Amino acid sequence: MSEKIYVDNAATTRLKPEVLEAMMPYLTEEYGNPSSIYSLSNKPKIAIENARSQVAKAIGADEKEVVFVSCATEADNWAVKGIAHAYKNKGNHIISTKIEHHAILHTLQSLEKEGFEVTYLDVDENGLVSVEDFKNAITDNTILATVIFVNNEIGTIQPIKEIGEIAKEKGIIFHTDSVQAIGHTPVDVKEMNIDMLSISAHKFYGPKGVGAMYVRKGIRIFPYMDGGAQENRKRAGTENVAGIVGLGKAIEMATENLDETMTKLSKLRDKLIERVLNEIPHVRLNGDREKRVCHNANFSFRFIEGEALLLSLDLKGILASSGSACTSGSLDPSHVLLAIGLPHEIAHGSLRVSFGDFNKEEDVDYIVENLKEIVARLRAMSPLYEAYERNGK
């Protein structure tokens, strides 16, 4: 097959032509610094505020509650550290989960070295957090809860609204990493009781190197970077105008067409899941079957190394992943798959397929037919599979 089939949209997405078109003027003739006072700055300044309005509308926020950042990793770091340091006189306890993105986990580990206490909630075999466990973890010292909206590896959607409601009742600030949610499932910060959330443009056909953070009005948060007065004195540094414009256009398109996107991608996802589970033996679907984001399918293939599977798929023109792109260089099994109870040897044989707007139904058929051949070939070379076939265990 001459054309590559890209099914790693949870890692990054292709920039849409409409987004690039919206960005181009601010990469060329409209190059003025939006913080300056001469006329060349007017259009960049207006463009930033227009993008702020687009983001606010997409998530049900007020415009003044949106702050632009370089990426969701920055937003995650800032949200967690900024709240921890701003409210440390009130308490030092934070609640999170064992399946967060490393941008959250490593930030929490950093805070633990400073003396903060963190409770990492377990998840069930489908990757779901128990609302009751969350409630029971709250102490008089709890100041912050951070729970991922959609898990980036297995696609499970957490009970964000219910967790947010409890946090609100207890006076705890609630942050969610919504990177995989935007453009793939409805997000409404007020309806879902969310105080802060992180956004990354390149996950929904926007440019890399730009993100946004929602900070509910009235929340006190320490600035992440000192310097100028940009972003209402919350985040110093000359704004990435073209990137911000691209984010605004991308999130507007992603949320306006959300129902259509969810219908299309759910159909591709479900067809892939059904065919793989029915036509390939010794396969496990990772993540909840129903409470699952529309574009994600994550499998574990027994008796196979995930790296060999990915390389074999690449040779067939299929570009997928074994999990988070941020840990692709690691030899350790996914912390998410270990958290849902998979043993190391099965966790190592994982495959994540994440569909996007540019995928078609025939892509699913091509993926499955090649998967069947590759899995059979790799298992034929596996001493573990040979032993299983011989002994039945």
Short mmCIF file of N, CA, C and O in Angstrom, two decimals, residues 295-342:
data_model
loop_
_atom_site.label_atom_id
_atom_site.label_comp_id
_atom_site.label_asym_id
_atom_site.label_seq_id
_atom_site.Cartn_x
_atom_site.Cartn_y
_atom_site.Cartn_z
N HIS A 295 -12.29 7.70 19.73
CA HIS A 295 -11.25 7.40 18.73
C HIS A 295 -10.21 6.39 19.18
O HIS A 295 -9.29 6.08 18.43
N ASN A 296 -10.35 5.84 20.40
CA ASN A 296 -9.29 5.02 20.98
C ASN A 296 -9.66 3.54 21.05
O ASN A 296 -10.75 3.17 21.50
N ALA A 297 -8.71 2.69 20.63
CA ALA A 297 -8.80 1.25 20.84
C ALA A 297 -7.42 0.77 21.28
O ALA A 297 -6.43 1.00 20.58
N ASN A 298 -7.34 0.13 22.45
CA ASN A 298 -6.05 -0.33 22.98
C ASN A 298 -6.15 -1.81 23.28
O ASN A 298 -7.04 -2.25 24.00
N PHE A 299 -5.23 -2.58 22.71
CA PHE A 299 -5.25 -4.03 22.86
C PHE A 299 -3.94 -4.53 23.47
O PHE A 299 -2.88 -3.92 23.29
N SER A 300 -4.03 -5.67 24.15
CA SER A 300 -2.83 -6.41 24.54
C SER A 300 -2.87 -7.76 23.86
O SER A 300 -3.85 -8.50 23.97
N PHE A 301 -1.79 -8.07 23.12
CA PHE A 301 -1.66 -9.35 22.42
C PHE A 301 -0.70 -10.23 23.21
O PHE A 301 0.48 -9.88 23.36
N ARG A 302 -1.18 -11.33 23.69
CA ARG A 302 -0.31 -12.23 24.47
C ARG A 302 0.76 -12.86 23.57
O ARG A 302 0.55 -13.04 22.37
N PHE A 303 1.91 -13.14 24.17
CA PHE A 303 3.05 -13.81 23.51
C PHE A 303 3.73 -12.94 22.46
O PHE A 303 4.42 -13.46 21.58
N ILE A 304 3.56 -11.63 22.54
CA ILE A 304 4.14 -10.74 21.53
C ILE A 304 4.75 -9.52 22.21
O ILE A 304 4.21 -9.00 23.19
N GLU A 305 5.87 -9.05 21.66
CA GLU A 305 6.47 -7.80 22.11
C GLU A 305 5.88 -6.65 21.29
O GLU A 305 5.85 -6.70 20.06
N GLY A 306 5.43 -5.62 21.99
CA GLY A 306 4.79 -4.49 21.32
C GLY A 306 5.68 -3.81 20.30
O GLY A 306 5.22 -3.38 19.23
N GLU A 307 6.97 -3.72 20.59
CA GLU A 307 7.89 -3.05 19.68
C GLU A 307 7.98 -3.78 18.34
O GLU A 307 7.97 -3.16 17.27
N ALA A 308 8.06 -5.12 18.41
CA ALA A 308 8.11 -5.91 17.17
C ALA A 308 6.82 -5.74 16.38
O ALA A 308 6.83 -5.67 15.14
N LEU A 309 5.71 -5.67 17.09
CA LEU A 309 4.42 -5.48 16.43
C LEU A 309 4.36 -4.13 15.72
O LEU A 309 3.94 -4.05 14.55
N LEU A 310 4.81 -3.08 16.39
CA LEU A 310 4.78 -1.75 15.80
C LEU A 310 5.67 -1.64 14.57
O LEU A 310 5.29 -1.04 13.56
N LEU A 311 6.87 -2.21 14.67
CA LEU A 311 7.80 -2.16 13.54
C LEU A 311 7.25 -2.93 12.34
O LEU A 311 7.39 -2.51 11.19
N SER A 312 6.60 -4.05 12.62
CA SER A 312 6.01 -4.85 11.53
C SER A 312 4.84 -4.10 10.88
O SER A 312 4.68 -4.14 9.65
N LEU A 313 4.04 -3.42 11.69
CA LEU A 313 2.95 -2.63 11.15
C LEU A 313 3.48 -1.47 10.30
O LEU A 313 2.93 -1.15 9.25
N ASP A 314 4.56 -0.86 10.78
CA ASP A 314 5.17 0.26 10.05
C ASP A 314 5.61 -0.19 8.66
O ASP A 314 5.45 0.55 7.67
N LEU A 315 6.16 -1.38 8.57
CA LEU A 315 6.59 -1.90 7.27
C LEU A 315 5.41 -2.09 6.31
O LEU A 315 5.58 -2.09 5.09
N LYS A 316 4.22 -2.22 6.88
CA LYS A 316 3.01 -2.35 6.07
C LYS A 316 2.33 -0.99 5.86
O LYS A 316 1.23 -0.92 5.31
N GLY A 317 2.97 0.07 6.33
CA GLY A 317 2.42 1.41 6.13
C GLY A 317 1.39 1.81 7.15
O GLY A 317 0.61 2.74 6.94
N ILE A 318 1.36 1.11 8.30
CA ILE A 318 0.40 1.41 9.37
C ILE A 318 1.16 2.03 10.54
O ILE A 318 2.06 1.41 11.11
N LEU A 319 0.80 3.27 10.89
CA LEU A 319 1.51 4.01 11.92
C LEU A 319 0.64 4.09 13.17
O LEU A 319 -0.31 4.87 13.23
N ALA A 320 0.97 3.27 14.17
CA ALA A 320 0.24 3.24 15.43
C ALA A 320 1.24 3.39 16.57
O ALA A 320 2.38 3.81 16.35
N SER A 321 0.82 3.08 17.80
CA SER A 321 1.74 3.19 18.92
C SER A 321 1.43 2.11 19.96
O SER A 321 0.43 1.40 19.86
N SER A 322 2.30 2.03 20.94
CA SER A 322 2.06 1.08 22.03
C SER A 322 1.49 1.78 23.25
O SER A 322 1.18 1.15 24.26
N GLY A 323 1.37 3.09 23.20
CA GLY A 323 0.84 3.86 24.34
C GLY A 323 1.17 5.31 24.17
O GLY A 323 1.07 5.87 23.09
N SER A 324 1.60 5.94 25.26
CA SER A 324 1.91 7.37 25.23
C SER A 324 3.17 7.65 24.43
O SER A 324 4.19 6.98 24.61
N ALA A 325 3.12 8.66 23.56
CA ALA A 325 4.30 9.06 22.78
C ALA A 325 5.40 9.57 23.70
O ALA A 325 6.58 9.51 23.36
N CYS A 326 5.02 10.08 24.87
CA CYS A 326 6.00 10.66 25.80
C CYS A 326 6.88 9.60 26.45
O CYS A 326 7.89 9.91 27.06
N THR A 327 6.48 8.32 26.35
CA THR A 327 7.28 7.26 26.96
C THR A 327 7.73 6.23 25.92
O THR A 327 8.12 5.12 26.26
N SER A 328 7.70 6.60 24.66
CA SER A 328 8.00 5.64 23.60
C SER A 328 9.44 5.14 23.63
O SER A 328 9.75 4.09 23.10
N GLY A 329 10.34 5.89 24.27
CA GLY A 329 11.73 5.46 24.35
C GLY A 329 12.02 4.58 25.55
O GLY A 329 13.14 4.11 25.73
N SER A 330 11.00 4.33 26.38
CA SER A 330 11.20 3.56 27.60
C SER A 330 11.00 2.07 27.34
O SER A 330 10.13 1.67 26.57
N LEU A 331 11.78 1.24 28.02
CA LEU A 331 11.62 -0.21 27.93
C LEU A 331 10.66 -0.75 28.98
O LEU A 331 10.29 -1.91 28.96
N ASP A 332 10.27 0.12 29.93
CA ASP A 332 9.36 -0.30 30.98
C ASP A 332 7.94 -0.42 30.43
O ASP A 332 7.54 0.35 29.56
N PRO A 333 7.16 -1.38 30.95
CA PRO A 333 5.76 -1.47 30.51
C PRO A 333 4.97 -0.27 30.99
O PRO A 333 5.34 0.42 31.94
N SER A 334 3.87 -0.01 30.34
CA SER A 334 3.03 1.14 30.66
C SER A 334 2.54 1.11 32.10
O SER A 334 2.02 0.10 32.57
N HIS A 335 2.70 2.23 32.79
CA HIS A 335 2.20 2.33 34.17
C HIS A 335 0.68 2.23 34.20
O HIS A 335 0.11 1.77 35.20
N VAL A 336 0.03 2.63 33.11
CA VAL A 336 -1.42 2.56 33.03
C VAL A 336 -1.87 1.10 32.96
O VAL A 336 -2.79 0.67 33.68
N LEU A 337 -1.21 0.31 32.11
CA LEU A 337 -1.58 -1.10 31.97
C LEU A 337 -1.27 -1.89 33.23
O LEU A 337 -2.01 -2.81 33.61
N LEU A 338 -0.19 -1.54 33.92
CA LEU A 338 0.11 -2.19 35.20
C LEU A 338 -0.95 -1.81 36.24
O LEU A 338 -1.35 -2.65 37.06
N ALA A 339 -1.42 -0.57 36.19
CA ALA A 339 -2.42 -0.10 37.16
C ALA A 339 -3.76 -0.80 37.00
O ALA A 339 -4.51 -0.95 37.97
N ILE A 340 -4.09 -1.25 35.77
CA ILE A 340 -5.35 -1.97 35.59
C ILE A 340 -5.18 -3.48 35.81
O ILE A 340 -6.11 -4.25 35.59
N GLY A 341 -3.99 -3.87 36.26
CA GLY A 341 -3.78 -5.24 36.70
C GLY A 341 -3.12 -6.18 35.72
O GLY A 341 -3.05 -7.39 35.97
N LEU A 342 -2.60 -5.68 34.60
CA LEU A 342 -1.95 -6.57 33.64
C LEU A 342 -0.55 -6.94 34.12
O LEU A 342 0.19 -6.08 34.60
#
